[in-house]
Amino acid sequence: MPDYDIPAGAAPGAHALLHAVREGRAEDVAKLASPLTAAERRACLPVLKAWRREVRDDRTEGHLGIREALWAAGAACSSGVAAAAQWLAAGELWWSSRDLTPVLDALGDREPAWLGQVAHRMAERRTVARDQYPLIAALVQAAGCEPPTTDGFVLGWELCVGGSPVRKSLGEHPFLTVMVPRLFEVPEAGSNLQYVWDHDPGWAAALAGLAEEGRLSRGMLLDGCVSRLSRETRLGLVRGFLTLLTALDPTEDEYAARTLTWVRMVPDAQSLAAARAQEVLARLDAAGRLETEHLVEASRAALTRPEKKIVRAQLTLLDKAVKRGGPGTEELLLAVTDVFAHEEHSLQERGLALLIRHRKRAGGAVLAAIAASAGQLRPDLRARAAEAFGDVLAEETAGIPEGDDEDEGLPPAPLPEPLEPEPLSLAELVEEIAAVPEGSGAPVRQERVLGALVRHAHADLPGLRAALEPVVGRWKERWYADGHYYYLGWHWLPSLLASVMGAAPEEELAAARRRVLESACPHRAVGLVPLLRVAEIAARLHTDPLPFLLATPTWSTGTIDPAVLVERLAAYERAGTAPGPADLDLALLRLDREVPPGVVAAAAELTSPAGRRLAARLAEGPLPDPAVFRERQRLGLRTPRPGVLVRTEAVAGHEDFSEPFRSLLGVYDPLTGRCRCGDEGGELSTQLLALLPQHREIVAARMLVRFAWLAYDESIGEAADVLPVLAESGGPAGPATHLLLAYGLGARRPEERLSAVDAMLVLAARGQLDTERLGRDVAELTQLRRLTLQRVVEALRELVRTGAYATAWAVLSAVLPPLLADGAPHGLPAVLTLAADSAEGCGARGSVPGLDALAARPGSSQTVKQARRLKNALDRTD
């Protein structure tokens, strides 16, 4: 623990001050520092700075008092403004002090101008100004100067001022008129405006009341509120400024004076703010105070927004305005046509109905413009428009082609990219390591670094160490703790670097390998494989360094060209080198499925045990795929909403592999196969897919455990990268792969949903997407309440935007029968709408079980209307 030694020879006054600090007597600092000369104060500073470094780790009894006294003493001994501000801002000191009296007393002999300069300098640092607002405010008041208005100080003021009652606290504050206008300018300010309590109406009411008293400018509050609403995107802040606007209760004149701001708010403002702007404009229009040009501008913006409520409200406003008639009627009718581009069928239908009702108010030129815009409508609505507008529309829509499910225009399937055969040079290796924190990055990038490290360690270990010395310092202090080595087996790059630099004892390397082998089981095998490989490479560096690695991929997916692996093993045999067991096992698992006959013959000439094993594998053909089975989870406390997982049988020949590869290829049962590890598996990363690039179902089955929670958990961020890589992997795309897609389509985060769509496009382009299987999976998971239909529809809507109508219809046609048999589940209208869009887009024909009965029901609900629309699309004979 720190000793806090006072240097011998310190002057008596300085000694007394330092002694008080180390005893934690903050209340005595001011009176002990006051008689010191400037030189004596300067002499104390080096000691105080040394103690400040020590106090960071001081957790002894009384350490809080030492920090408080140290904070006050350093302020008293700092003569310059910059030095004092820096000392007072030290986070390791000020957080321990709840009482500002000692530090303010220590600064009591300073000039007011000096105190003001310190306060303003501290306020320049955003975090300091926010967190140390009480101290800065006290310095400002002591100095009698103007308060700073920096962003951080404003945030600190808002955080600290709102006492109870808020009206009284604000009204008595000396900074009121300076700070309030800044609430509308600082990006994060205003968070308190939304809160109202039973015992206190809150900030918004307080500010409005102060404006009534004349303490604040009402115009400033209104202008600031409207300006902030026009650009704020965070929901809580938008609610706060809306609350303030309601409390101010603007008059019609005040609303009208800001008409243009309300109009410009409609296109891009947050939905609540846009809805309020829409209400204000409707009020002004009803009072006859809204110009036609402003209504048209606002309408064109509102009708293209995704929020259906806003679009419906704007169509209602337009309907009323058109009924009144007047010189601007035709402009309003043309504005309605903007809704024809909306994705929502019901909104297109509502807009078309408005135009049909008022078509007599339009002249020939306007009807022609409407006809041109009607080409954006869904096919059933285009037919209704043609019937209503007659020949004018027929000419415009005569050449519109129907969809064709034979030519969907899917993007070409991505092909694996060959990797650069030449290893990284030493300079490139050092640069790459410096840029890859903790061994992260794409699997291919990791493999290049790993392979280059092994090659350069074998060729010139001292030279490699010298080159790496500047970039490994950031890890050195974490390699050891209490004389024990901790790092190997957790992050591959620091672990291997520690071994390269000679910082990993051999006994620790052996222990790391032993821990991996002892913990091998089907649930942890995927994650243990890379750890064992690194432990093996690190151990060989101490005894028999490998010249290069066998398992380095030759393709971007992680696959190895069989011909290259034969050449590598032949080079091992010529050099008399025995491969690492884990490296060899991984190389065999990464082999490409397609093996030219000449490669099989070349492998037969290998003579080493590893060579004969490779020759046998190539002669037998690719490693067989395991049998896989879908299984539904049982209802229980741990699974209140059961999902569907996949069990895999053991791969034939898995006994030939060592652990943890044997467990990776063995039986995997996520439902009843619990073992001593207590883990259910479920690792998620693209690195895992690179382990078995030709057997995606084995890895996909293990990923399902965590993927099943995507609909509820926003923290599973790495899932967004996995699905497209999975789609590009090799091997069958079976139940596990399609269940991953289903969970991805219903994920909570948009990133996962978009990645599921990307993966669908890749699999569809490769002819590997089983749309019927995927549709059944989606239907089952929604019936089990693991997914919500609305999210699935949002994802598949993205698929439709790419033009993949036939693929979307094929999935939805499999989703619908179970849903229709289940009654009318929540979200069914959205599914029917998208299904009708897809069927019309690709020209689908046929029938869906249960659809006819739903379409025959009476009524005009969206469920029934969209069922009829889908039925009509499927029944077409043209």
PDB file of N, CA, C and O in Angstrom, residues 508-556:
ATOM      1  N   GLU A 508       2.997 -23.651 -18.181  1.00  0.00           N
ATOM      2  CA  GLU A 508       1.706 -23.011 -18.403  1.00  0.00           C
ATOM      3  C   GLU A 508       1.115 -23.428 -19.746  1.00  0.00           C
ATOM      4  O   GLU A 508      -0.092 -23.586 -19.895  1.00  0.00           O
ATOM      5  N   LEU A 509       1.968 -23.579 -20.763  1.00  0.00           N
ATOM      6  CA  LEU A 509       1.493 -24.042 -22.062  1.00  0.00           C
ATOM      7  C   LEU A 509       0.907 -25.437 -21.955  1.00  0.00           C
ATOM      8  O   LEU A 509      -0.142 -25.737 -22.534  1.00  0.00           O
ATOM      9  N   ALA A 510       1.598 -26.301 -21.218  1.00  0.00           N
ATOM     10  CA  ALA A 510       1.092 -27.665 -21.029  1.00  0.00           C
ATOM     11  C   ALA A 510      -0.220 -27.648 -20.259  1.00  0.00           C
ATOM     12  O   ALA A 510      -1.158 -28.402 -20.571  1.00  0.00           O
ATOM     13  N   ALA A 511      -0.308 -26.771 -19.245  1.00  0.00           N
ATOM     14  CA  ALA A 511      -1.538 -26.689 -18.462  1.00  0.00           C
ATOM     15  C   ALA A 511      -2.697 -26.186 -19.308  1.00  0.00           C
ATOM     16  O   ALA A 511      -3.832 -26.654 -19.171  1.00  0.00           O
ATOM     17  N   ALA A 512      -2.411 -25.220 -20.186  1.00  0.00           N
ATOM     18  CA  ALA A 512      -3.467 -24.703 -21.058  1.00  0.00           C
ATOM     19  C   ALA A 512      -4.002 -25.792 -21.980  1.00  0.00           C
ATOM     20  O   ALA A 512      -5.215 -25.933 -22.163  1.00  0.00           O
ATOM     21  N   ARG A 513      -3.095 -26.547 -22.560  1.00  0.00           N
ATOM     22  CA  ARG A 513      -3.521 -27.642 -23.437  1.00  0.00           C
ATOM     23  C   ARG A 513      -4.319 -28.677 -22.644  1.00  0.00           C
ATOM     24  O   ARG A 513      -5.335 -29.191 -23.117  1.00  0.00           O
ATOM     25  N   ARG A 514      -3.883 -28.949 -21.432  1.00  0.00           N
ATOM     26  CA  ARG A 514      -4.571 -29.946 -20.604  1.00  0.00           C
ATOM     27  C   ARG A 514      -5.986 -29.471 -20.249  1.00  0.00           C
ATOM     28  O   ARG A 514      -6.935 -30.262 -20.258  1.00  0.00           O
ATOM     29  N   ARG A 515      -6.122 -28.183 -19.948  1.00  0.00           N
ATOM     30  CA  ARG A 515      -7.450 -27.657 -19.614  1.00  0.00           C
ATOM     31  C   ARG A 515      -8.407 -27.782 -20.796  1.00  0.00           C
ATOM     32  O   ARG A 515      -9.586 -28.074 -20.639  1.00  0.00           O
ATOM     33  N   VAL A 516      -7.892 -27.530 -22.007  1.00  0.00           N
ATOM     34  CA  VAL A 516      -8.739 -27.652 -23.193  1.00  0.00           C
ATOM     35  C   VAL A 516      -9.214 -29.089 -23.367  1.00  0.00           C
ATOM     36  O   VAL A 516     -10.402 -29.350 -23.608  1.00  0.00           O
ATOM     37  N   LEU A 517      -8.289 -30.029 -23.228  1.00  0.00           N
ATOM     38  CA  LEU A 517      -8.644 -31.436 -23.448  1.00  0.00           C
ATOM     39  C   LEU A 517      -9.594 -31.938 -22.369  1.00  0.00           C
ATOM     40  O   LEU A 517     -10.505 -32.723 -22.644  1.00  0.00           O
ATOM     41  N   GLU A 518      -9.395 -31.495 -21.143  1.00  0.00           N
ATOM     42  CA  GLU A 518     -10.238 -31.962 -20.049  1.00  0.00           C
ATOM     43  C   GLU A 518     -11.665 -31.437 -20.151  1.00  0.00           C
ATOM     44  O   GLU A 518     -12.599 -32.070 -19.671  1.00  0.00           O
ATOM     45  N   SER A 519     -11.827 -30.267 -20.765  1.00  0.00           N
ATOM     46  CA  SER A 519     -13.157 -29.668 -20.837  1.00  0.00           C
ATOM     47  C   SER A 519     -13.860 -29.953 -22.154  1.00  0.00           C
ATOM     48  O   SER A 519     -14.933 -29.410 -22.420  1.00  0.00           O
ATOM     49  N   ALA A 520     -13.268 -30.806 -22.999  1.00  0.00           N
ATOM     50  CA  ALA A 520     -13.871 -31.098 -24.300  1.00  0.00           C
ATOM     51  C   ALA A 520     -15.219 -31.794 -24.125  1.00  0.00           C
ATOM     52  O   ALA A 520     -15.343 -32.752 -23.370  1.00  0.00           O
ATOM     53  N   CYS A 521     -16.229 -31.292 -24.826  1.00  0.00           N
ATOM     54  CA  CYS A 521     -17.554 -31.899 -24.827  1.00  0.00           C
ATOM     55  C   CYS A 521     -18.290 -31.367 -26.046  1.00  0.00           C
ATOM     56  O   CYS A 521     -17.844 -30.403 -26.681  1.00  0.00           O
ATOM     57  N   PRO A 522     -19.425 -31.958 -26.413  1.00  0.00           N
ATOM     58  CA  PRO A 522     -20.125 -31.519 -27.625  1.00  0.00           C
ATOM     59  C   PRO A 522     -20.553 -30.051 -27.600  1.00  0.00           C
ATOM     60  O   PRO A 522     -20.684 -29.425 -28.648  1.00  0.00           O
ATOM     61  N   HIS A 523     -20.785 -29.487 -26.423  1.00  0.00           N
ATOM     62  CA  HIS A 523     -21.274 -28.117 -26.348  1.00  0.00           C
ATOM     63  C   HIS A 523     -20.163 -27.095 -26.502  1.00  0.00           C
ATOM     64  O   HIS A 523     -20.368 -26.013 -27.058  1.00  0.00           O
ATOM     65  N   ARG A 524     -18.985 -27.408 -26.005  1.00  0.00           N
ATOM     66  CA  ARG A 524     -17.881 -26.457 -26.032  1.00  0.00           C
ATOM     67  C   ARG A 524     -16.878 -26.718 -27.157  1.00  0.00           C
ATOM     68  O   ARG A 524     -15.932 -25.961 -27.322  1.00  0.00           O
ATOM     69  N   ALA A 525     -17.082 -27.783 -27.901  1.00  0.00           N
ATOM     70  CA  ALA A 525     -16.068 -28.206 -28.868  1.00  0.00           C
ATOM     71  C   ALA A 525     -15.775 -27.128 -29.901  1.00  0.00           C
ATOM     72  O   ALA A 525     -14.617 -26.914 -30.273  1.00  0.00           O
ATOM     73  N   VAL A 526     -16.803 -26.428 -30.362  1.00  0.00           N
ATOM     74  CA  VAL A 526     -16.594 -25.430 -31.407  1.00  0.00           C
ATOM     75  C   VAL A 526     -15.631 -24.348 -30.932  1.00  0.00           C
ATOM     76  O   VAL A 526     -14.749 -23.904 -31.664  1.00  0.00           O
ATOM     77  N   GLY A 527     -15.775 -23.915 -29.694  1.00  0.00           N
ATOM     78  CA  GLY A 527     -14.902 -22.883 -29.180  1.00  0.00           C
ATOM     79  C   GLY A 527     -13.540 -23.384 -28.749  1.00  0.00           C
ATOM     80  O   GLY A 527     -12.573 -22.618 -28.704  1.00  0.00           O
ATOM     81  N   LEU A 528     -13.434 -24.678 -28.423  1.00  0.00           N
ATOM     82  CA  LEU A 528     -12.168 -25.221 -27.935  1.00  0.00           C
ATOM     83  C   LEU A 528     -11.180 -25.523 -29.053  1.00  0.00           C
ATOM     84  O   LEU A 528      -9.967 -25.546 -28.819  1.00  0.00           O
ATOM     85  N   VAL A 529     -11.675 -25.763 -30.257  1.00  0.00           N
ATOM     86  CA  VAL A 529     -10.780 -26.117 -31.367  1.00  0.00           C
ATOM     87  C   VAL A 529      -9.718 -25.054 -31.598  1.00  0.00           C
ATOM     88  O   VAL A 529      -8.518 -25.350 -31.638  1.00  0.00           O
ATOM     89  N   PRO A 530     -10.071 -23.775 -31.774  1.00  0.00           N
ATOM     90  CA  PRO A 530      -9.017 -22.777 -31.987  1.00  0.00           C
ATOM     91  C   PRO A 530      -8.099 -22.608 -30.788  1.00  0.00           C
ATOM     92  O   PRO A 530      -6.907 -22.315 -30.948  1.00  0.00           O
ATOM     93  N   LEU A 531      -8.614 -22.809 -29.574  1.00  0.00           N
ATOM     94  CA  LEU A 531      -7.764 -22.679 -28.387  1.00  0.00           C
ATOM     95  C   LEU A 531      -6.709 -23.777 -28.354  1.00  0.00           C
ATOM     96  O   LEU A 531      -5.535 -23.521 -28.045  1.00  0.00           O
ATOM     97  N   LEU A 532      -7.113 -25.009 -28.677  1.00  0.00           N
ATOM     98  CA  LEU A 532      -6.156 -26.108 -28.687  1.00  0.00           C
ATOM     99  C   LEU A 532      -5.106 -25.900 -29.763  1.00  0.00           C
ATOM    100  O   LEU A 532      -3.921 -26.168 -29.555  1.00  0.00           O
ATOM    101  N   ARG A 533      -5.520 -25.398 -30.902  1.00  0.00           N
ATOM    102  CA  ARG A 533      -4.566 -25.189 -31.989  1.00  0.00           C
ATOM    103  C   ARG A 533      -3.509 -24.157 -31.592  1.00  0.00           C
ATOM    104  O   ARG A 533      -2.309 -24.346 -31.840  1.00  0.00           O
ATOM    105  N   VAL A 534      -3.916 -23.081 -30.959  1.00  0.00           N
ATOM    106  CA  VAL A 534      -2.958 -22.073 -30.519  1.00  0.00           C
ATOM    107  C   VAL A 534      -2.035 -22.644 -29.452  1.00  0.00           C
ATOM    108  O   VAL A 534      -0.826 -22.400 -29.458  1.00  0.00           O
ATOM    109  N   ALA A 535      -2.602 -23.415 -28.505  1.00  0.00           N
ATOM    110  CA  ALA A 535      -1.766 -24.019 -27.462  1.00  0.00           C
ATOM    111  C   ALA A 535      -0.738 -24.965 -28.079  1.00  0.00           C
ATOM    112  O   ALA A 535       0.421 -25.020 -27.642  1.00  0.00           O
ATOM    113  N   GLU A 536      -1.143 -25.700 -29.106  1.00  0.00           N
ATOM    114  CA  GLU A 536      -0.232 -26.620 -29.774  1.00  0.00           C
ATOM    115  C   GLU A 536       0.883 -25.866 -30.480  1.00  0.00           C
ATOM    116  O   GLU A 536       2.070 -26.226 -30.372  1.00  0.00           O
ATOM    117  N   ILE A 537       0.533 -24.807 -31.192  1.00  0.00           N
ATOM    118  CA  ILE A 537       1.556 -24.021 -31.905  1.00  0.00           C
ATOM    119  C   ILE A 537       2.517 -23.387 -30.919  1.00  0.00           C
ATOM    120  O   ILE A 537       3.745 -23.397 -31.118  1.00  0.00           O
ATOM    121  N   ALA A 538       1.972 -22.839 -29.817  1.00  0.00           N
ATOM    122  CA  ALA A 538       2.827 -22.192 -28.822  1.00  0.00           C
ATOM    123  C   ALA A 538       3.794 -23.184 -28.191  1.00  0.00           C
ATOM    124  O   ALA A 538       4.966 -22.862 -27.969  1.00  0.00           O
ATOM    125  N   ALA A 539       3.319 -24.388 -27.905  1.00  0.00           N
ATOM    126  CA  ALA A 539       4.196 -25.385 -27.300  1.00  0.00           C
ATOM    127  C   ALA A 539       5.308 -25.806 -28.268  1.00  0.00           C
ATOM    128  O   ALA A 539       6.459 -26.019 -27.843  1.00  0.00           O
ATOM    129  N   ARG A 540       4.990 -25.912 -29.550  1.00  0.00           N
ATOM    130  CA  ARG A 540       6.011 -26.322 -30.533  1.00  0.00           C
ATOM    131  C   ARG A 540       7.099 -25.250 -30.687  1.00  0.00           C
ATOM    132  O   ARG A 540       8.233 -25.573 -31.053  1.00  0.00           O
ATOM    133  N   LEU A 541       6.778 -23.999 -30.433  1.00  0.00           N
ATOM    134  CA  LEU A 541       7.789 -22.954 -30.534  1.00  0.00           C
ATOM    135  C   LEU A 541       8.940 -23.184 -29.561  1.00  0.00           C
ATOM    136  O   LEU A 541      10.066 -22.755 -29.800  1.00  0.00           O
ATOM    137  N   HIS A 542       8.672 -23.869 -28.462  1.00  0.00           N
ATOM    138  CA  HIS A 542       9.696 -24.120 -27.447  1.00  0.00           C
ATOM    139  C   HIS A 542      10.522 -25.359 -27.762  1.00  0.00           C
ATOM    140  O   HIS A 542      11.611 -25.524 -27.211  1.00  0.00           O
ATOM    141  N   THR A 543       9.987 -26.236 -28.588  1.00  0.00           N
ATOM    142  CA  THR A 543      10.673 -27.515 -28.821  1.00  0.00           C
ATOM    143  C   THR A 543      11.037 -27.723 -30.288  1.00  0.00           C
ATOM    144  O   THR A 543      12.220 -27.760 -30.650  1.00  0.00           O
ATOM    145  N   ASP A 544      10.030 -27.833 -31.129  1.00  0.00           N
ATOM    146  CA  ASP A 544      10.245 -28.150 -32.546  1.00  0.00           C
ATOM    147  C   ASP A 544       9.369 -27.242 -33.400  1.00  0.00           C
ATOM    148  O   ASP A 544       8.277 -27.623 -33.816  1.00  0.00           O
ATOM    149  N   PRO A 545       9.800 -26.005 -33.678  1.00  0.00           N
ATOM    150  CA  PRO A 545       8.945 -25.044 -34.400  1.00  0.00           C
ATOM    151  C   PRO A 545       8.506 -25.589 -35.754  1.00  0.00           C
ATOM    152  O   PRO A 545       9.278 -26.214 -36.478  1.00  0.00           O
ATOM    153  N   LEU A 546       7.241 -25.343 -36.071  1.00  0.00           N
ATOM    154  CA  LEU A 546       6.711 -25.762 -37.363  1.00  0.00           C
ATOM    155  C   LEU A 546       7.174 -24.796 -38.456  1.00  0.00           C
ATOM    156  O   LEU A 546       7.204 -23.580 -38.240  1.00  0.00           O
ATOM    157  N   PRO A 547       7.510 -25.312 -39.636  1.00  0.00           N
ATOM    158  CA  PRO A 547       7.941 -24.403 -40.725  1.00  0.00           C
ATOM    159  C   PRO A 547       6.774 -23.599 -41.282  1.00  0.00           C
ATOM    160  O   PRO A 547       6.937 -22.476 -41.729  1.00  0.00           O
ATOM    161  N   PHE A 548       5.596 -24.179 -41.277  1.00  0.00           N
ATOM    162  CA  PHE A 548       4.373 -23.503 -41.713  1.00  0.00           C
ATOM    163  C   PHE A 548       3.205 -24.350 -41.231  1.00  0.00           C
ATOM    164  O   PHE A 548       3.387 -25.472 -40.735  1.00  0.00           O
ATOM    165  N   LEU A 549       1.997 -23.839 -41.367  1.00  0.00           N
ATOM    166  CA  LEU A 549       0.805 -24.543 -40.903  1.00  0.00           C
ATOM    167  C   LEU A 549       0.141 -25.289 -42.050  1.00  0.00           C
ATOM    168  O   LEU A 549       0.112 -24.818 -43.188  1.00  0.00           O
ATOM    169  N   LEU A 550      -0.412 -26.451 -41.731  1.00  0.00           N
ATOM    170  CA  LEU A 550      -1.137 -27.237 -42.732  1.00  0.00           C
ATOM    171  C   LEU A 550      -2.543 -26.690 -42.958  1.00  0.00           C
ATOM    172  O   LEU A 550      -3.080 -26.762 -44.065  1.00  0.00           O
ATOM    173  N   ALA A 551      -3.161 -26.152 -41.915  1.00  0.00           N
ATOM    174  CA  ALA A 551      -4.592 -25.830 -41.968  1.00  0.00           C
ATOM    175  C   ALA A 551      -4.882 -24.419 -42.449  1.00  0.00           C
ATOM    176  O   ALA A 551      -6.026 -23.978 -42.378  1.00  0.00           O
ATOM    177  N   THR A 552      -3.885 -23.690 -42.926  1.00  0.00           N
ATOM    178  CA  THR A 552      -4.142 -22.347 -43.457  1.00  0.00           C
ATOM    179  C   THR A 552      -5.041 -22.455 -44.685  1.00  0.00           C
ATOM    180  O   THR A 552      -4.713 -23.158 -45.640  1.00  0.00           O
ATOM    181  N   PRO A 553      -6.198 -21.772 -44.711  1.00  0.00           N
ATOM    182  CA  PRO A 553      -7.126 -21.897 -45.843  1.00  0.00           C
ATOM    183  C   PRO A 553      -6.520 -21.365 -47.142  1.00  0.00           C
ATOM    184  O   PRO A 553      -5.645 -20.505 -47.135  1.00  0.00           O
ATOM    185  N   THR A 554      -7.027 -21.885 -48.236  1.00  0.00           N
ATOM    186  CA  THR A 554      -6.648 -21.362 -49.556  1.00  0.00           C
ATOM    187  C   THR A 554      -7.792 -20.602 -50.205  1.00  0.00           C
ATOM    188  O   THR A 554      -7.602 -19.993 -51.255  1.00  0.00           O
ATOM    189  N   TRP A 555      -8.999 -20.644 -49.591  1.00  0.00           N
ATOM    190  CA  TRP A 555     -10.153 -19.929 -50.103  1.00  0.00           C
ATOM    191  C   TRP A 555     -10.760 -19.084 -48.987  1.00  0.00           C
ATOM    192  O   TRP A 555     -10.600 -19.387 -47.801  1.00  0.00           O
ATOM    193  N   SER A 556     -11.463 -18.037 -49.354  1.00  0.00           N
ATOM    194  CA  SER A 556     -11.998 -17.077 -48.392  1.00  0.00           C
ATOM    195  C   SER A 556     -12.999 -17.690 -47.420  1.00  0.00           C
ATOM    196  O   SER A 556     -13.229 -17.150 -46.345  1.00  0.00           O
TER     197      SER A 556
END
